[in-house]
Short mmCIF file of C-alpha atoms in Angstrom, two decimals:
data_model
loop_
_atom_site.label_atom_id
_atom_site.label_comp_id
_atom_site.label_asym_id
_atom_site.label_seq_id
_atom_site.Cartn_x
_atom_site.Cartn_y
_atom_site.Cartn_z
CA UNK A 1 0.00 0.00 0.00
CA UNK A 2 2.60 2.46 0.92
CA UNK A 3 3.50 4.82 -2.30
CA UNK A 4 6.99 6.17 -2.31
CA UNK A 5 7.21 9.86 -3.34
CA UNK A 6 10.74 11.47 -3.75
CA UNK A 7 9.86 13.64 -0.96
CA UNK A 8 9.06 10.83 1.42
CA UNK A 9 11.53 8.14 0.90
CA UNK A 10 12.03 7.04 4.55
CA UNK A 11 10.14 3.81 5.93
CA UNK A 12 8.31 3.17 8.97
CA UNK A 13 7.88 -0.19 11.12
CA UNK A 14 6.51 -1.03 14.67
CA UNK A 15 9.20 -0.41 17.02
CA UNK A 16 12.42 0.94 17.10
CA UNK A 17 15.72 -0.85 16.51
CA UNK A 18 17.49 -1.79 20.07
CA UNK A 19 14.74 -1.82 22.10
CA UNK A 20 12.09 -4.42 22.62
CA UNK A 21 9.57 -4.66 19.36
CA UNK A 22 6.46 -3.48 22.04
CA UNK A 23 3.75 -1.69 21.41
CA UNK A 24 2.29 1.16 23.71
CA UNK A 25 -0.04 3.20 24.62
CA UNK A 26 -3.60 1.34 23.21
CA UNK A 27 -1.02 -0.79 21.76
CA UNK A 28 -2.08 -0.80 18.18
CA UNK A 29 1.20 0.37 15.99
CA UNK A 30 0.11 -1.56 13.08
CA UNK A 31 -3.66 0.50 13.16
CA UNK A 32 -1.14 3.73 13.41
CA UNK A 33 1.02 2.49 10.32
CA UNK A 34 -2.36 2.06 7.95
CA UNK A 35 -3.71 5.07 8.64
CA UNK A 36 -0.18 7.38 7.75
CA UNK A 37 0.39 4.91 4.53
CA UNK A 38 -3.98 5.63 3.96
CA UNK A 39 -2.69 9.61 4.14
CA UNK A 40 0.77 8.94 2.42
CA UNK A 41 -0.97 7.12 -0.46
CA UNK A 42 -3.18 10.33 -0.87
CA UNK A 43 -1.42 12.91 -0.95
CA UNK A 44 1.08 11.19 -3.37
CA UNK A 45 -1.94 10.75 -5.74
CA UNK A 46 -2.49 14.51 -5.21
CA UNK A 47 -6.55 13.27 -3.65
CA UNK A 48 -8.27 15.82 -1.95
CA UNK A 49 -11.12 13.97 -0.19
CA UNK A 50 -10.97 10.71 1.66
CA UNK A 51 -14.22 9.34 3.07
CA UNK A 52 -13.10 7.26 6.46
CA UNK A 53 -15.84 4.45 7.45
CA UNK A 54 -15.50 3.32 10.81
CA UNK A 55 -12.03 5.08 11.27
CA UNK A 56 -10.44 3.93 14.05
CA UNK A 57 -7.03 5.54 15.91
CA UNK A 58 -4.89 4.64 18.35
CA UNK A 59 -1.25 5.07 19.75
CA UNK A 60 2.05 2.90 19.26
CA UNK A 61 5.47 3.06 19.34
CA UNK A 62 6.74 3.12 15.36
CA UNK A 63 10.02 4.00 13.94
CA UNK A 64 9.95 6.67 10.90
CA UNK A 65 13.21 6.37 9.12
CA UNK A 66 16.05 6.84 11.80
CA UNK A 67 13.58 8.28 14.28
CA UNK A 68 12.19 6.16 16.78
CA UNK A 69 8.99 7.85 18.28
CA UNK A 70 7.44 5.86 21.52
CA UNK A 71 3.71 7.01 21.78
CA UNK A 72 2.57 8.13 17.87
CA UNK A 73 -0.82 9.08 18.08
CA UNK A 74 -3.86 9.15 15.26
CA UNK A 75 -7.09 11.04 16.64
CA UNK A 76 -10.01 11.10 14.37
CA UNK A 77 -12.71 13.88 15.28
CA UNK A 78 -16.89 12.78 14.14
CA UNK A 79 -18.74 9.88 12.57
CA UNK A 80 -16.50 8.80 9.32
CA UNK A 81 -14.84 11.94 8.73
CA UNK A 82 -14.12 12.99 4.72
CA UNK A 83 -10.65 14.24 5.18
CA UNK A 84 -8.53 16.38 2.73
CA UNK A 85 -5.69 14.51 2.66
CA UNK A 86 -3.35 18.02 1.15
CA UNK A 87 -4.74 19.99 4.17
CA UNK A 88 -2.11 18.86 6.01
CA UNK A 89 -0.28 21.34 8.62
CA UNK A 90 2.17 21.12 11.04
CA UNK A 91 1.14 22.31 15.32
CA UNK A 92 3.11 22.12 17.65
CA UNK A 93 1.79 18.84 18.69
CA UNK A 94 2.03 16.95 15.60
CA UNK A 95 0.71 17.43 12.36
CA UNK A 96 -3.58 18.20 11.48
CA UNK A 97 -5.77 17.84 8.25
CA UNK A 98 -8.93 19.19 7.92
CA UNK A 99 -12.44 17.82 6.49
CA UNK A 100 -12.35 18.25 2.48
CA UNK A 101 -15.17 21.00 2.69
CA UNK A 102 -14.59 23.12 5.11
CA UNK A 103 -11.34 24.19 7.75
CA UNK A 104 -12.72 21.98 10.46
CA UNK A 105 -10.07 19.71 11.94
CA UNK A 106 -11.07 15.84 11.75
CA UNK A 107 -7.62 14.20 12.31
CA UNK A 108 -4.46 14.91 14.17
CA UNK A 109 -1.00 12.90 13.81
CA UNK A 110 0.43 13.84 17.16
CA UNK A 111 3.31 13.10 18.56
CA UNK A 112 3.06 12.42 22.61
CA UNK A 113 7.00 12.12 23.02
CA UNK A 114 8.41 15.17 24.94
CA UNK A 115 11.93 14.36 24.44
CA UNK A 116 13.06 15.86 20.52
CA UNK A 117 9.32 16.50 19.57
CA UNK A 118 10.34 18.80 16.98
CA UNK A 119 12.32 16.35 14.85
CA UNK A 120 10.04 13.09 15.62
CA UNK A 121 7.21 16.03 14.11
CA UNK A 122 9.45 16.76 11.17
CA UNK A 123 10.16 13.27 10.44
CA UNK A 124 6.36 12.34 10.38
CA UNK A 125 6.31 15.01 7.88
CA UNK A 126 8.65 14.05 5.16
CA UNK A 127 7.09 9.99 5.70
CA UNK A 128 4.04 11.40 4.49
CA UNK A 129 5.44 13.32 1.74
CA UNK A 130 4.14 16.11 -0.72
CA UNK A 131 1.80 16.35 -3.70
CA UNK A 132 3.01 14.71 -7.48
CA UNK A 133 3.62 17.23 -9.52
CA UNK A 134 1.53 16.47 -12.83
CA UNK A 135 3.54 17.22 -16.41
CA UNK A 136 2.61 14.34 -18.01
CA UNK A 137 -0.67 13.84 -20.03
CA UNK A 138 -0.72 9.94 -21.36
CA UNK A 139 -1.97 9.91 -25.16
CA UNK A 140 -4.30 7.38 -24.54
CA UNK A 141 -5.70 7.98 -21.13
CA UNK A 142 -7.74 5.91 -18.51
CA UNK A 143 -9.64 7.20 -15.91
CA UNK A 144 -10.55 5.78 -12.92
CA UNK A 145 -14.52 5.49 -13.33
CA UNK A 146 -13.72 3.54 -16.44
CA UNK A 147 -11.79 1.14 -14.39
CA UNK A 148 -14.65 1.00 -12.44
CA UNK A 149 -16.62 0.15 -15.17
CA UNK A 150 -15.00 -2.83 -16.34
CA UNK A 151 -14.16 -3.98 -13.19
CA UNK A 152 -17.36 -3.38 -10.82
CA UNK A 153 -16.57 -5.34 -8.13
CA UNK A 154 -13.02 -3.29 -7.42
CA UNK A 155 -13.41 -0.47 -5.29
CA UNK A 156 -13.27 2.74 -6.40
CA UNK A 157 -10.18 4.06 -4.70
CA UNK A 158 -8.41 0.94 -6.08
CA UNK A 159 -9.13 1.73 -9.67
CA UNK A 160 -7.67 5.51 -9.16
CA UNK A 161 -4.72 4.66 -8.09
CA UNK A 162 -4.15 2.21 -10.86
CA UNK A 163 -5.79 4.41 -13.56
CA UNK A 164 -2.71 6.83 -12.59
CA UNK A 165 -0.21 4.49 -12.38
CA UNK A 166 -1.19 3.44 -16.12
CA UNK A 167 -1.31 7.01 -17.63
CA UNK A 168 1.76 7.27 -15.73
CA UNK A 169 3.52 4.10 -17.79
CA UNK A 170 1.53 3.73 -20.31
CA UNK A 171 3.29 6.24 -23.29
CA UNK A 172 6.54 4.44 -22.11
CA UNK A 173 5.96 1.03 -23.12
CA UNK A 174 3.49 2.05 -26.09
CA UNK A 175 0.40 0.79 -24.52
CA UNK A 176 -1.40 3.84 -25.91
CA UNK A 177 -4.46 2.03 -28.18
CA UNK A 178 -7.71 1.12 -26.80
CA UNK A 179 -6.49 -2.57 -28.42
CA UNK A 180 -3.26 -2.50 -26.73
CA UNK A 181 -4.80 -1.44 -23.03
CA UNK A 182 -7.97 -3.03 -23.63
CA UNK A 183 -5.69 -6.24 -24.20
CA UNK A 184 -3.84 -5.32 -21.17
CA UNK A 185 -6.38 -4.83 -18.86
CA UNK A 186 -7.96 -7.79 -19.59
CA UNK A 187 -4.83 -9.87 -19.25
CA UNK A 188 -3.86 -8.37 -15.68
CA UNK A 189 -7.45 -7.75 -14.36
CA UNK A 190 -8.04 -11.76 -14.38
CA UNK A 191 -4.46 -12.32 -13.35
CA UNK A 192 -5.14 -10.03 -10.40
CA UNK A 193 -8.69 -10.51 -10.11
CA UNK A 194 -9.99 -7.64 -10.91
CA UNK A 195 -6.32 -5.34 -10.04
CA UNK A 196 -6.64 -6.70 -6.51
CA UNK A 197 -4.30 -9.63 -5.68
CA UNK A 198 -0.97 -8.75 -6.44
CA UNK A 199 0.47 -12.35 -5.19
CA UNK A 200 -0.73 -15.98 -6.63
CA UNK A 201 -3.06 -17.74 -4.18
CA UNK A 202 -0.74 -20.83 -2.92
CA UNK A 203 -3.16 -22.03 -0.92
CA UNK A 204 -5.11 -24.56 -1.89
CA UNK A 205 -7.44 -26.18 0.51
CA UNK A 206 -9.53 -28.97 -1.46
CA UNK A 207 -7.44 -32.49 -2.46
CA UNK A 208 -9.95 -32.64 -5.23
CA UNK A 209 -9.04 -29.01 -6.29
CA UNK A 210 -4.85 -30.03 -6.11
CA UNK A 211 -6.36 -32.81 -8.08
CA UNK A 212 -7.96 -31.30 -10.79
CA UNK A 213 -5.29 -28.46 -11.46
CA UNK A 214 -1.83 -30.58 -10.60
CA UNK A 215 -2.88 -34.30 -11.17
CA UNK A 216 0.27 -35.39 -13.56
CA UNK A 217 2.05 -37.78 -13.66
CA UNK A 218 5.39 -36.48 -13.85
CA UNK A 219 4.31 -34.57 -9.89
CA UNK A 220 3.83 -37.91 -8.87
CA UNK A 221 4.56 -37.11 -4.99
CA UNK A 222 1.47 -35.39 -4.60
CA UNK A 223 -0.06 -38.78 -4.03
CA UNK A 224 0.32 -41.01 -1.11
CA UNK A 225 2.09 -44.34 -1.99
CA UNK A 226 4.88 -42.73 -4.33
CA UNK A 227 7.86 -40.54 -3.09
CA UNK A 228 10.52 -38.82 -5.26
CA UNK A 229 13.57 -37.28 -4.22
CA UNK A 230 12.55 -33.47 -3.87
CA UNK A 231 16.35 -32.40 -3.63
CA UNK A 232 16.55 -33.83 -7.85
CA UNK A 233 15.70 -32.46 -11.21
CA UNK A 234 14.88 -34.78 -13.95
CA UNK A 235 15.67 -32.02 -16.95
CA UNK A 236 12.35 -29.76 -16.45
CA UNK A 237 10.55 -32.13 -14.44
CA UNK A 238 10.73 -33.89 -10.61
CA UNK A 239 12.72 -36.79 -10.27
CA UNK A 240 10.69 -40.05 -11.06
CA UNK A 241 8.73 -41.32 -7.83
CA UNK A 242 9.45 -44.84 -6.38
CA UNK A 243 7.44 -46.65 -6.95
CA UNK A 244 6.69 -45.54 -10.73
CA UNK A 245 3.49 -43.59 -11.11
CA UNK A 246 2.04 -44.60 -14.94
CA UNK A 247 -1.25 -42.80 -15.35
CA UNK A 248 -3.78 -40.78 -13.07
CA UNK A 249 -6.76 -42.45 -11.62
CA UNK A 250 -9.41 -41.79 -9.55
CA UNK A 251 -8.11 -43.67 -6.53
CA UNK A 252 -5.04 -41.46 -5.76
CA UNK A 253 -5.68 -39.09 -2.83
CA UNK A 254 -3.24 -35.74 -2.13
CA UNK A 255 -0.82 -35.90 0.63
CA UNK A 256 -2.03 -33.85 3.39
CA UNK A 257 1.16 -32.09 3.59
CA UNK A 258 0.20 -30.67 0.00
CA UNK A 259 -3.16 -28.74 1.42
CA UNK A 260 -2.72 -25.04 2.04
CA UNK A 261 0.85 -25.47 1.92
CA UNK A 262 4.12 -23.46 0.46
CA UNK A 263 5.24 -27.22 -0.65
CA UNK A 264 2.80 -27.39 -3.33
CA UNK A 265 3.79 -24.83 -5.07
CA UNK A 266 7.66 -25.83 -4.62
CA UNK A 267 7.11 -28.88 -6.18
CA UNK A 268 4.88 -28.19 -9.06
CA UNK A 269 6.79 -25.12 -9.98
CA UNK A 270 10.30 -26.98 -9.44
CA UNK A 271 12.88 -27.36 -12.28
CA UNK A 272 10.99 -25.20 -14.82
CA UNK A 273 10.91 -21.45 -15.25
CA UNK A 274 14.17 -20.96 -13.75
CA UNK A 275 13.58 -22.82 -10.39
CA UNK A 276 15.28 -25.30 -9.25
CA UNK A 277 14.18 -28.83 -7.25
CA UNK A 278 11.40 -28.28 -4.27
CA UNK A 279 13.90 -28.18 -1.79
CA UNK A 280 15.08 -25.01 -2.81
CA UNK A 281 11.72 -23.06 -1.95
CA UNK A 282 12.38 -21.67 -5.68
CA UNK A 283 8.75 -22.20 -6.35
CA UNK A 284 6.88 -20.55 -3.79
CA UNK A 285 9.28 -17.70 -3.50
CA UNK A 286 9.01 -16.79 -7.14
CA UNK A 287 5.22 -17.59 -7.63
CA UNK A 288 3.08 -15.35 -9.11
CA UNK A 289 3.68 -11.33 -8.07
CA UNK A 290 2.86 -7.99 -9.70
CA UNK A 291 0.02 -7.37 -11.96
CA UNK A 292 1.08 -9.66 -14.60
CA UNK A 293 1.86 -12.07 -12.18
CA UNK A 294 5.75 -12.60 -12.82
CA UNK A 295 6.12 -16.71 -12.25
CA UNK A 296 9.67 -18.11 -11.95
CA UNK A 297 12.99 -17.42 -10.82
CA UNK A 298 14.17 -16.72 -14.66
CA UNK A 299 11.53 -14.34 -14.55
CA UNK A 300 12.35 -12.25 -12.10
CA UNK A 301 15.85 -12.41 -13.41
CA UNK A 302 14.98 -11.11 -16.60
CA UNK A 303 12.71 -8.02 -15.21
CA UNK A 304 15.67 -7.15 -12.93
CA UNK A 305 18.33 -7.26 -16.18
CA UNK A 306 15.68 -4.93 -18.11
CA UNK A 307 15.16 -2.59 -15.48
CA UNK A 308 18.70 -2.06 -14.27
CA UNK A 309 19.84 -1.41 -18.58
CA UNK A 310 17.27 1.29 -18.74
CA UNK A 311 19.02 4.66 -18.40
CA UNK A 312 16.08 6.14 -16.44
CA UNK A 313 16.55 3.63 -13.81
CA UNK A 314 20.17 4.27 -13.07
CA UNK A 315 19.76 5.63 -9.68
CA UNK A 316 16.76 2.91 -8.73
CA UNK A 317 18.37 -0.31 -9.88
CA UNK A 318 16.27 -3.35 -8.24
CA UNK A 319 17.20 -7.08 -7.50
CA UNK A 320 14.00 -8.60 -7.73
CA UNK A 321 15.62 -12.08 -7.03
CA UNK A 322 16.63 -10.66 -4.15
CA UNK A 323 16.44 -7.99 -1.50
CA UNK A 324 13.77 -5.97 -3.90
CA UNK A 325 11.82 -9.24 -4.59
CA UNK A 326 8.35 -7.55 -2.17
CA UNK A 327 8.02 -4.61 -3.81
CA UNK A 328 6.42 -6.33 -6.74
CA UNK A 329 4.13 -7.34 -4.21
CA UNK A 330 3.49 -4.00 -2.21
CA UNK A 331 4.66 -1.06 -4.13
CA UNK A 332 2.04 -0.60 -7.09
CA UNK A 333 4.26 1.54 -8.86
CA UNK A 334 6.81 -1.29 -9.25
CA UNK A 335 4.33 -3.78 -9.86
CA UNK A 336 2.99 -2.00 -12.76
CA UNK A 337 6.25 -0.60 -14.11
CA UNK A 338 7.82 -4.52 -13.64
CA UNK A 339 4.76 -5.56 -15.46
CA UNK A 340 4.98 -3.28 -18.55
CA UNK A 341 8.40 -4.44 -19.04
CA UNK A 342 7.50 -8.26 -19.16
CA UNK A 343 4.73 -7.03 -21.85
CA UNK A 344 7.35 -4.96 -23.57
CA UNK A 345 9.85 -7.88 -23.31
CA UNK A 346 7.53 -10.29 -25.03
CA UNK A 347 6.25 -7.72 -28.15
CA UNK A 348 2.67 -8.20 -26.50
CA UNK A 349 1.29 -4.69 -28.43
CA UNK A 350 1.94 -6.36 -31.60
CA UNK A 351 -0.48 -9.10 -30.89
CA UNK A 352 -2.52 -6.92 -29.53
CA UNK A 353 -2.65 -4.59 -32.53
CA UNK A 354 -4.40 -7.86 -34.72
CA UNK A 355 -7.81 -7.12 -32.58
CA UNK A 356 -10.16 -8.38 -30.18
CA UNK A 357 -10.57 -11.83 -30.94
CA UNK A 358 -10.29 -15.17 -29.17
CA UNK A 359 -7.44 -16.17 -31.24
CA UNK A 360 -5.27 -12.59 -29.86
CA UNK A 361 -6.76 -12.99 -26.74
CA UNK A 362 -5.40 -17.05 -26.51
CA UNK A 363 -2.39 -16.02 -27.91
CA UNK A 364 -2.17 -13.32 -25.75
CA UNK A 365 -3.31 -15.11 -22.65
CA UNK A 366 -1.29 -17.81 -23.15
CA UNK A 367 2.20 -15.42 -23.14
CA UNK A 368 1.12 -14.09 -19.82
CA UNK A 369 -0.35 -17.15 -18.23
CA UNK A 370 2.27 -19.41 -19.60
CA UNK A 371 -0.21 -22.01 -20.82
CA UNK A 372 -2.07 -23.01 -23.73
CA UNK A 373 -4.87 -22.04 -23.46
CA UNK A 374 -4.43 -19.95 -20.69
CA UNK A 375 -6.38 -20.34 -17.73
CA UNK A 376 -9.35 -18.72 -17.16
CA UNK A 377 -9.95 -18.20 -20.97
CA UNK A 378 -13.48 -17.27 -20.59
CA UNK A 379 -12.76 -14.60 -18.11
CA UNK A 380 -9.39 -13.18 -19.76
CA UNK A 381 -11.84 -12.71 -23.36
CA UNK A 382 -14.96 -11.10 -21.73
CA UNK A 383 -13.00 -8.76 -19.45
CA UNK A 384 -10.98 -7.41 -23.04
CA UNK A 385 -13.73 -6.91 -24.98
CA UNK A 386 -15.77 -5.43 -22.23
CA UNK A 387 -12.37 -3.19 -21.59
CA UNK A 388 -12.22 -2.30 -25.51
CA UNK A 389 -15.92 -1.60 -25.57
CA UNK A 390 -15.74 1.14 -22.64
CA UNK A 391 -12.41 2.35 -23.55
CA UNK A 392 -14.16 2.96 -26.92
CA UNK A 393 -17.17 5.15 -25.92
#
C-alpha cells in the first residue's frame, strides 16, 4: 500500500531498533502504520477527499526512518470523517488535516514524546510526503470510473490509483491504443482478479481441487504411496517417484502435507521457469507477483536485467531475485512498471494490434499465463472486450 514519493523516501515499522519490538499506549502500531500509509498514499496521488468508514485511531510506538517515536498518536474527530488529505499542517503537537469541505479539523498525527518533539514532528512530515507534480498527459488515457466500469466489483479508490499508475507508464511502453490497453487490462485484471491480488493464491485447501489443477504424472509425490527425491531435477521435471506412477486415476488421494501449503507450489513449480528442485523453496518464493503475475525465478531475473539497462533507472536499480523481490508485491508503482516491461519484453502490443478476438486474446493469454490455453480463458476474453468496448465510448 505504501506509495513512495521522492519527498518521502524514509520507511516506517513497529518499534524501534534496540529496544524491545512493544507496542504502547492502546497498543495498536500496526492501526497507526495504515492510517499514515492511507494519508501517504493520498497525498502522493495529489486526492483531496478521503471518506473514512469506521475510522479507528490509536497510539504505538513506530520508527519513521532513523527516528524512533514511543507514543505516535492518530485522533479522528466525528462519525467517518471525509478528510482532505493536502490539508495537512504542522502544530506544535504533531501534524492536522482538515475535512475536504470546510477548515474543520477531523484528524491529528500527534506526537506524545516530549523528548526531541520537533524532529520526531518533522520526520512524520517528510514519511508522508508532498503532492506529485503532474507534467505528463498519457496519449491514450484511462480514468478511474472507467476502471470502475469494467471492473465493478473493485473499489473505487483501487481503480484511481491504478488508472494513474497506467497514464503514468503507459506512453513508455506504447500501450497507448484502446487494443493494446484493452488487451492489457484484460490480461492483468483476471491475473489479479480484478487489479486486486498482487500475489498468486498458494493455498489450496480442497485435495480434489490439487487434483484437478496438478494431477500429472510427472508430480507424482502429490499422491500417497509414491515418493521422489525433492532435492533432484529430472531435466524440467521432478525426479521419477518410487514406486513408478504410470497414469492418473481416480483412486489417488493428495498428501495432506500438499493442502494449504508453500510445498505445493515448490514442487509443481520446481525445475521449470528458472527454479530449481522443491527443496530449494524456488517455487513458492518466485510464484506469481505484480500485476502480470511474474512466475519463476528466470523471470524475475529477466525483469531485474531490463530494469537495471534502462538509463532512467540508473539511480533505482532493483534485484527482484533478491532484496527488492516484495516490492512487486506491495509497491504498485513497481508492480505496474515490472509488469509493462515483461509485456514490452515479449512484443505483447503487436499481438494486440491484430484485434479483439479469441485467437489474440489465446495467444495473448497464453504469453502471460504461460499455458495453452491460458487459464481462465473465458474470463481473460470477456473482461478485453468489455475493456475495448468502454475504452471505446
Amino acid at each position: 500500500m505504501a506509495v513512495e514519493t521522492a519527498a518521502a523516501k524514509s520507511s516506517i515499522k513497529c518499534g524501534c531498533d534496540g529496544l524491545m519490538d512493544y507496542l504502547t499506549g492502546d497498543g495498536n502500531c500496526q492501526r497507526v502504520i495504515y492510517n499514515l500509509e492511507l494519508l501517504k498514499r493520498d497525498i502522493s496521488k495529489n486526492k483531496v477527499s478521503h471518506k473514512l468508514n469506521n475510522p479507528a485511531g490509536g497510539t504505538g510506538q513506530v520508527k519513521v526512518g532513523e527516528v524512533c517515536i514511543d507514543n505516535l498518536q492518530i485522533r479522528f474527530y466525528g462519525d467517518n470523517p471525509e478528510i482532505n488529505p493536502l490539508s495537512k499542517q504542522k502544530t506544535q503537537e504533531g501534524i492536522d488535516f482538515s475535512a475536504a469541505n470546510s477548515s474543520n479539523i477531523v484528524l491529528n498525527v500527534n506526537v506524545l514524546d516530549k523528548a526531541e518533539k520537533d524532529k520526531k514532528i518533522e520526520a512524520v512530515w517528510g514519511y508522508l510526503g508532498d503532492k506529485t507534480q503532474e507534467n505528463h498527459q498519457a496519449t491514450f488515457p484511462v480514468t478511474g470510473t472507467q476502471l470502475h466500469e469494467i471492473f465493478p466489483d473493485t473499489p473505487q479508490d483501487r481503480c484511481d490509483e491504478v488508472a494513474a499508475l497506467l497514464n503514468k507508464y503507459s506512453d513508455k511502453f506504447e500501450i497507448n491504443t484502446p487494443l493494446r490497453m484493452a488487451h492489457f487490462l484484460g490480461q492483468i485484471g483476471v491475473e489479479t482478479g480484478g487489479l486486486m491480488k498482487l500475489q498468486e493464491n498458494s493455498c489450496y485447501t480442497s485435495k480434489s481441487r490439487i487434483k484437478k489443477i496438478f494431477g500429472k504424472v510427472k508430480y507424482c509425490d502429490l499422491f500417497e504411496g509414491y515418493t521422489s527425491d525433492l532435492s533432484k531435477c529430472n531435466n524440467d521435471e521432478p525426479e521419477s517417484c518410487v514406486p513408478s506412477l504410470q497414469k492418473i486415476t481416480s483412486d489417488l488421494v493428495i498428501k495432506d502435507k500438499y493442502v494449504c501449503s508453500p510445498s505445493l507450489i515448490d514442487y509443481t513449480y520446481s525445475c521449470r521457469m528458472g527454479n530449481g528442485p522443491s527443496s530449494s523453496g524456488d517455487g513458492s518464493r518466485f510464484l506469481g507477483k505484480g500485476f502480470i503475475h511474474l512466475t519463476g525465478k528466470g523471470q524475475f531475473e529477466n525483469i531485474s536485467n531490463i530494469w537495471n539497462k534502462d538509463i532512467e533507472n540508473q539511480n533505482n536499480k532493483k534485484d527482484f531475485v533478491g532484496a527488492d523481490i516484495d516490492e512487486i508485491t506491495n509497491d504498485l508503482d513497481v508492480a505496474m512498471k515490472a509488469s509493462m516491461y515483461y509485456w514490452g519484453d515479449n512484443a505483447i502490443n503487436l499481438l494486440a494490434d491484430e484485434g479483439v478476438t479469441n485467437i489474440q486474446v489465446n495467444k495473448i493469454g497464453a504469453v502471460v499465463n504461460g499455458t495453452n490455453p491460458p487459464n481462465d480463458f473465458e474470463k481473460r476474453l470477456e473482461k478485453t472486450k468489455s475493456a475495448y468496448q468502454i475504452l471505446n465510448k
